[in-house]
């Protein structure tokens, strides 16, 4: 606010990265995402449809969590807060196009469901053990690249959802 110790400057973040987030999907998309986008040009969600901890969270709390990627790809239908101008062509990088339901939300979603190497049975906190995921997080955080720019390890599945470019564990070359 004007006259404050910060001199009226607003907080700006380089990126916000959520790994297996346990927040309500509806609350995040309706309330949190519009506010985050004002503060930050790069919002990324890493999720896993098979995450066991998030499964039990949904059972106990009785709401769908963001980290299970139920509604991905996410659409930009709710714009309750002003949106910043896209950075480095972010809208074109994140968007596959538009249709009757609107544009894709300007966020990157990385689906980790097919990751198998160094992933335990609960599938909730492998982000610090899987080399592919660690390298992708490094490129995202250090270099500030959008998912569409990280082509050496990600492929666009649909809209704003990307998956790792590696075969599932059951695919072998005999």
C-alpha atoms as a PDB file:
ATOM      1  CA  UNK A   1       0.000   0.000   0.000  1.00  0.00           C
ATOM      2  CA  UNK A   2       1.122   3.593  -0.594  1.00  0.00           C
ATOM      3  CA  UNK A   3       3.008   5.044   2.339  1.00  0.00           C
ATOM      4  CA  UNK A   4       4.130   1.647   3.590  1.00  0.00           C
ATOM      5  CA  UNK A   5       7.715   0.705   4.371  1.00  0.00           C
ATOM      6  CA  UNK A   6       8.005  -0.994   0.968  1.00  0.00           C
ATOM      7  CA  UNK A   7       7.335   2.304  -0.814  1.00  0.00           C
ATOM      8  CA  UNK A   8       4.155   1.028  -2.480  1.00  0.00           C
ATOM      9  CA  UNK A   9       5.885  -1.732  -4.467  1.00  0.00           C
ATOM     10  CA  UNK A  10       3.944  -4.934  -5.003  1.00  0.00           C
ATOM     11  CA  UNK A  11       5.327  -8.378  -4.330  1.00  0.00           C
ATOM     12  CA  UNK A  12       6.426 -10.234  -7.497  1.00  0.00           C
ATOM     13  CA  UNK A  13       7.485 -13.875  -7.539  1.00  0.00           C
ATOM     14  CA  UNK A  14       9.529 -15.491 -10.303  1.00  0.00           C
ATOM     15  CA  UNK A  15       7.581 -18.751 -10.049  1.00  0.00           C
ATOM     16  CA  UNK A  16       5.247 -20.758  -7.835  1.00  0.00           C
ATOM     17  CA  UNK A  17       5.602 -24.535  -7.961  1.00  0.00           C
ATOM     18  CA  UNK A  18       3.188 -26.908  -6.230  1.00  0.00           C
ATOM     19  CA  UNK A  19       4.182 -30.580  -5.974  1.00  0.00           C
ATOM     20  CA  UNK A  20       1.333 -32.984  -5.125  1.00  0.00           C
ATOM     21  CA  UNK A  21      -0.772 -30.169  -3.613  1.00  0.00           C
ATOM     22  CA  UNK A  22      -3.415 -31.205  -1.098  1.00  0.00           C
ATOM     23  CA  UNK A  23      -5.481 -28.030  -1.534  1.00  0.00           C
ATOM     24  CA  UNK A  24      -9.086 -28.307  -2.706  1.00  0.00           C
ATOM     25  CA  UNK A  25      -9.194 -28.266  -6.502  1.00  0.00           C
ATOM     26  CA  UNK A  26     -12.235 -25.964  -6.558  1.00  0.00           C
ATOM     27  CA  UNK A  27     -10.827 -23.485  -4.017  1.00  0.00           C
ATOM     28  CA  UNK A  28      -7.490 -23.313  -5.810  1.00  0.00           C
ATOM     29  CA  UNK A  29      -8.971 -22.751  -9.271  1.00  0.00           C
ATOM     30  CA  UNK A  30     -11.616 -20.264  -8.156  1.00  0.00           C
ATOM     31  CA  UNK A  31      -9.770 -18.258  -5.504  1.00  0.00           C
ATOM     32  CA  UNK A  32      -6.029 -18.987  -5.281  1.00  0.00           C
ATOM     33  CA  UNK A  33      -5.015 -19.186  -8.937  1.00  0.00           C
ATOM     34  CA  UNK A  34      -6.344 -15.759  -9.968  1.00  0.00           C
ATOM     35  CA  UNK A  35      -4.465 -14.155  -7.060  1.00  0.00           C
ATOM     36  CA  UNK A  36      -1.268 -16.098  -7.767  1.00  0.00           C
ATOM     37  CA  UNK A  37      -1.294 -15.064 -11.421  1.00  0.00           C
ATOM     38  CA  UNK A  38      -1.267 -11.394 -10.389  1.00  0.00           C
ATOM     39  CA  UNK A  39       1.898 -12.005  -8.348  1.00  0.00           C
ATOM     40  CA  UNK A  40       3.635 -14.475 -10.619  1.00  0.00           C
ATOM     41  CA  UNK A  41       3.955 -15.164 -14.358  1.00  0.00           C
ATOM     42  CA  UNK A  42       4.847 -18.854 -13.910  1.00  0.00           C
ATOM     43  CA  UNK A  43       2.602 -21.208 -11.910  1.00  0.00           C
ATOM     44  CA  UNK A  44       3.310 -24.941 -12.174  1.00  0.00           C
ATOM     45  CA  UNK A  45       1.452 -27.884 -10.653  1.00  0.00           C
ATOM     46  CA  UNK A  46       3.064 -31.320 -10.454  1.00  0.00           C
ATOM     47  CA  UNK A  47       0.512 -34.035  -9.750  1.00  0.00           C
ATOM     48  CA  UNK A  48       0.024 -37.793  -9.787  1.00  0.00           C
ATOM     49  CA  UNK A  49      -3.300 -39.530 -10.405  1.00  0.00           C
ATOM     50  CA  UNK A  50      -2.049 -42.534  -8.389  1.00  0.00           C
ATOM     51  CA  UNK A  51      -0.842 -40.583  -5.320  1.00  0.00           C
ATOM     52  CA  UNK A  52      -1.851 -42.708  -2.321  1.00  0.00           C
ATOM     53  CA  UNK A  53      -1.546 -39.962   0.297  1.00  0.00           C
ATOM     54  CA  UNK A  54      -3.817 -37.673  -1.724  1.00  0.00           C
ATOM     55  CA  UNK A  55      -6.286 -40.535  -2.202  1.00  0.00           C
ATOM     56  CA  UNK A  56      -6.651 -40.872   1.573  1.00  0.00           C
ATOM     57  CA  UNK A  57      -6.833 -37.096   1.957  1.00  0.00           C
ATOM     58  CA  UNK A  58      -9.814 -37.047  -0.389  1.00  0.00           C
ATOM     59  CA  UNK A  59     -11.499 -39.851   1.545  1.00  0.00           C
ATOM     60  CA  UNK A  60     -11.025 -38.143   4.918  1.00  0.00           C
ATOM     61  CA  UNK A  61     -11.662 -34.538   3.853  1.00  0.00           C
ATOM     62  CA  UNK A  62     -14.404 -35.299   1.291  1.00  0.00           C
ATOM     63  CA  UNK A  63     -13.163 -32.962  -1.420  1.00  0.00           C
ATOM     64  CA  UNK A  64     -11.158 -33.401  -4.597  1.00  0.00           C
ATOM     65  CA  UNK A  65      -7.539 -32.314  -4.232  1.00  0.00           C
ATOM     66  CA  UNK A  66      -5.585 -30.474  -6.890  1.00  0.00           C
ATOM     67  CA  UNK A  67      -2.651 -32.907  -6.887  1.00  0.00           C
ATOM     68  CA  UNK A  68      -4.751 -35.781  -8.263  1.00  0.00           C
ATOM     69  CA  UNK A  69      -5.327 -33.792 -11.492  1.00  0.00           C
ATOM     70  CA  UNK A  70      -9.016 -34.745 -11.712  1.00  0.00           C
ATOM     71  CA  UNK A  71     -10.070 -31.856 -13.942  1.00  0.00           C
ATOM     72  CA  UNK A  72      -6.827 -31.322 -15.875  1.00  0.00           C
ATOM     73  CA  UNK A  73      -6.386 -29.681 -18.311  1.00  0.00           C
ATOM     74  CA  UNK A  74      -7.587 -26.597 -16.500  1.00  0.00           C
ATOM     75  CA  UNK A  75      -9.475 -23.868 -18.313  1.00  0.00           C
ATOM     76  CA  UNK A  76      -9.408 -20.127 -17.762  1.00  0.00           C
ATOM     77  CA  UNK A  77     -13.109 -19.797 -16.965  1.00  0.00           C
ATOM     78  CA  UNK A  78     -12.889 -17.833 -13.733  1.00  0.00           C
ATOM     79  CA  UNK A  79     -11.104 -14.511 -13.882  1.00  0.00           C
ATOM     80  CA  UNK A  80     -12.131 -12.848 -10.632  1.00  0.00           C
ATOM     81  CA  UNK A  81      -8.811 -10.971 -10.334  1.00  0.00           C
ATOM     82  CA  UNK A  82      -6.945  -8.971 -12.967  1.00  0.00           C
ATOM     83  CA  UNK A  83      -4.472 -11.017 -14.993  1.00  0.00           C
ATOM     84  CA  UNK A  84      -0.930  -9.849 -15.749  1.00  0.00           C
ATOM     85  CA  UNK A  85       0.335  -9.614 -19.293  1.00  0.00           C
ATOM     86  CA  UNK A  86       1.804 -12.935 -20.497  1.00  0.00           C
ATOM     87  CA  UNK A  87       5.562 -13.194 -20.109  1.00  0.00           C
ATOM     88  CA  UNK A  88       7.803 -14.623 -22.870  1.00  0.00           C
ATOM     89  CA  UNK A  89       4.820 -15.714 -24.931  1.00  0.00           C
ATOM     90  CA  UNK A  90       3.412 -17.710 -22.025  1.00  0.00           C
ATOM     91  CA  UNK A  91      -0.149 -17.734 -23.340  1.00  0.00           C
ATOM     92  CA  UNK A  92       0.915 -19.175 -26.673  1.00  0.00           C
ATOM     93  CA  UNK A  93       3.254 -21.667 -25.011  1.00  0.00           C
ATOM     94  CA  UNK A  94       0.678 -22.952 -22.532  1.00  0.00           C
ATOM     95  CA  UNK A  95      -2.286 -22.910 -24.904  1.00  0.00           C
ATOM     96  CA  UNK A  96      -3.252 -25.645 -27.304  1.00  0.00           C
ATOM     97  CA  UNK A  97      -6.064 -23.458 -28.543  1.00  0.00           C
ATOM     98  CA  UNK A  98      -9.555 -22.484 -27.598  1.00  0.00           C
ATOM     99  CA  UNK A  99     -12.919 -24.092 -27.907  1.00  0.00           C
ATOM    100  CA  UNK A 100     -16.469 -23.447 -26.792  1.00  0.00           C
ATOM    101  CA  UNK A 101     -15.421 -23.632 -23.111  1.00  0.00           C
ATOM    102  CA  UNK A 102     -12.679 -20.991 -23.356  1.00  0.00           C
ATOM    103  CA  UNK A 103      -8.891 -20.820 -23.278  1.00  0.00           C
ATOM    104  CA  UNK A 104      -6.588 -23.028 -21.265  1.00  0.00           C
ATOM    105  CA  UNK A 105      -5.620 -21.513 -17.934  1.00  0.00           C
ATOM    106  CA  UNK A 106      -2.171 -19.908 -18.034  1.00  0.00           C
ATOM    107  CA  UNK A 107      -0.545 -22.518 -15.779  1.00  0.00           C
ATOM    108  CA  UNK A 108       1.643 -25.528 -16.472  1.00  0.00           C
ATOM    109  CA  UNK A 109       0.474 -28.909 -15.221  1.00  0.00           C
ATOM    110  CA  UNK A 110       3.003 -31.757 -15.147  1.00  0.00           C
ATOM    111  CA  UNK A 111       1.506 -35.235 -14.762  1.00  0.00           C
ATOM    112  CA  UNK A 112       3.916 -37.541 -12.892  1.00  0.00           C
ATOM    113  CA  UNK A 113       1.647 -40.606 -13.038  1.00  0.00           C
ATOM    114  CA  UNK A 114       3.935 -42.534 -15.413  1.00  0.00           C
ATOM    115  CA  UNK A 115       7.132 -41.917 -13.471  1.00  0.00           C
ATOM    116  CA  UNK A 116       8.383 -45.216 -12.083  1.00  0.00           C
ATOM    117  CA  UNK A 117      12.102 -44.901 -11.294  1.00  0.00           C
ATOM    118  CA  UNK A 118      12.737 -44.238  -7.575  1.00  0.00           C
ATOM    119  CA  UNK A 119       9.022 -43.873  -6.878  1.00  0.00           C
ATOM    120  CA  UNK A 120       7.725 -45.747  -3.834  1.00  0.00           C
ATOM    121  CA  UNK A 121       4.280 -47.353  -3.586  1.00  0.00           C
ATOM    122  CA  UNK A 122       2.612 -44.354  -1.900  1.00  0.00           C
ATOM    123  CA  UNK A 123       3.836 -42.131  -4.792  1.00  0.00           C
ATOM    124  CA  UNK A 124       3.600 -38.935  -2.734  1.00  0.00           C
ATOM    125  CA  UNK A 125       7.119 -37.630  -2.097  1.00  0.00           C
ATOM    126  CA  UNK A 126       9.326 -39.033  -4.849  1.00  0.00           C
ATOM    127  CA  UNK A 127      10.163 -35.551  -6.131  1.00  0.00           C
ATOM    128  CA  UNK A 128      13.475 -35.590  -4.285  1.00  0.00           C
ATOM    129  CA  UNK A 129      14.544 -39.062  -5.540  1.00  0.00           C
ATOM    130  CA  UNK A 130      13.570 -39.249  -9.201  1.00  0.00           C
ATOM    131  CA  UNK A 131      16.351 -37.826 -11.400  1.00  0.00           C
ATOM    132  CA  UNK A 132      14.007 -36.882 -14.253  1.00  0.00           C
ATOM    133  CA  UNK A 133      11.776 -34.912 -11.902  1.00  0.00           C
ATOM    134  CA  UNK A 134      14.690 -33.253 -10.077  1.00  0.00           C
ATOM    135  CA  UNK A 135      16.207 -32.138 -13.408  1.00  0.00           C
ATOM    136  CA  UNK A 136      12.857 -30.762 -14.535  1.00  0.00           C
ATOM    137  CA  UNK A 137      12.381 -28.848 -11.267  1.00  0.00           C
ATOM    138  CA  UNK A 138      15.878 -27.412 -11.648  1.00  0.00           C
ATOM    139  CA  UNK A 139      15.164 -26.194 -15.176  1.00  0.00           C
ATOM    140  CA  UNK A 140      11.863 -24.697 -14.039  1.00  0.00           C
ATOM    141  CA  UNK A 141      13.212 -22.920 -10.943  1.00  0.00           C
ATOM    142  CA  UNK A 142      16.708 -21.896 -12.071  1.00  0.00           C
ATOM    143  CA  UNK A 143      16.040 -21.100 -15.731  1.00  0.00           C
ATOM    144  CA  UNK A 144      12.383 -20.089 -15.410  1.00  0.00           C
ATOM    145  CA  UNK A 145      11.300 -22.156 -18.422  1.00  0.00           C
ATOM    146  CA  UNK A 146       7.663 -22.960 -19.122  1.00  0.00           C
ATOM    147  CA  UNK A 147       6.720 -26.622 -19.655  1.00  0.00           C
ATOM    148  CA  UNK A 148       6.456 -26.093 -23.422  1.00  0.00           C
ATOM    149  CA  UNK A 149      10.092 -24.940 -23.418  1.00  0.00           C
ATOM    150  CA  UNK A 150      11.356 -28.028 -21.549  1.00  0.00           C
ATOM    151  CA  UNK A 151      11.090 -30.286 -24.613  1.00  0.00           C
ATOM    152  CA  UNK A 152      13.987 -32.589 -23.742  1.00  0.00           C
ATOM    153  CA  UNK A 153      11.890 -34.312 -21.074  1.00  0.00           C
ATOM    154  CA  UNK A 154       8.259 -33.137 -21.378  1.00  0.00           C
ATOM    155  CA  UNK A 155       5.623 -33.713 -24.036  1.00  0.00           C
ATOM    156  CA  UNK A 156       2.271 -31.936 -24.225  1.00  0.00           C
ATOM    157  CA  UNK A 157      -0.563 -34.351 -23.565  1.00  0.00           C
ATOM    158  CA  UNK A 158      -3.471 -31.933 -23.928  1.00  0.00           C
ATOM    159  CA  UNK A 159      -3.972 -28.224 -23.339  1.00  0.00           C
ATOM    160  CA  UNK A 160      -1.797 -27.164 -20.416  1.00  0.00           C
ATOM    161  CA  UNK A 161      -0.988 -30.717 -19.258  1.00  0.00           C
ATOM    162  CA  UNK A 162       2.466 -32.187 -19.905  1.00  0.00           C
ATOM    163  CA  UNK A 163       3.907 -35.581 -19.065  1.00  0.00           C
ATOM    164  CA  UNK A 164       7.441 -36.890 -18.874  1.00  0.00           C
ATOM    165  CA  UNK A 165       8.909 -38.273 -22.050  1.00  0.00           C
ATOM    166  CA  UNK A 166       9.721 -41.735 -20.783  1.00  0.00           C
ATOM    167  CA  UNK A 167       7.993 -45.087 -21.119  1.00  0.00           C
ATOM    168  CA  UNK A 168       6.194 -46.692 -18.187  1.00  0.00           C
ATOM    169  CA  UNK A 169       8.170 -49.344 -16.292  1.00  0.00           C
ATOM    170  CA  UNK A 170       6.215 -52.213 -17.869  1.00  0.00           C
ATOM    171  CA  UNK A 171       7.442 -51.319 -21.374  1.00  0.00           C
ATOM    172  CA  UNK A 172      10.628 -53.303 -21.981  1.00  0.00           C
ATOM    173  CA  UNK A 173      12.801 -54.230 -24.943  1.00  0.00           C
ATOM    174  CA  UNK A 174      13.372 -58.009 -24.797  1.00  0.00           C
END
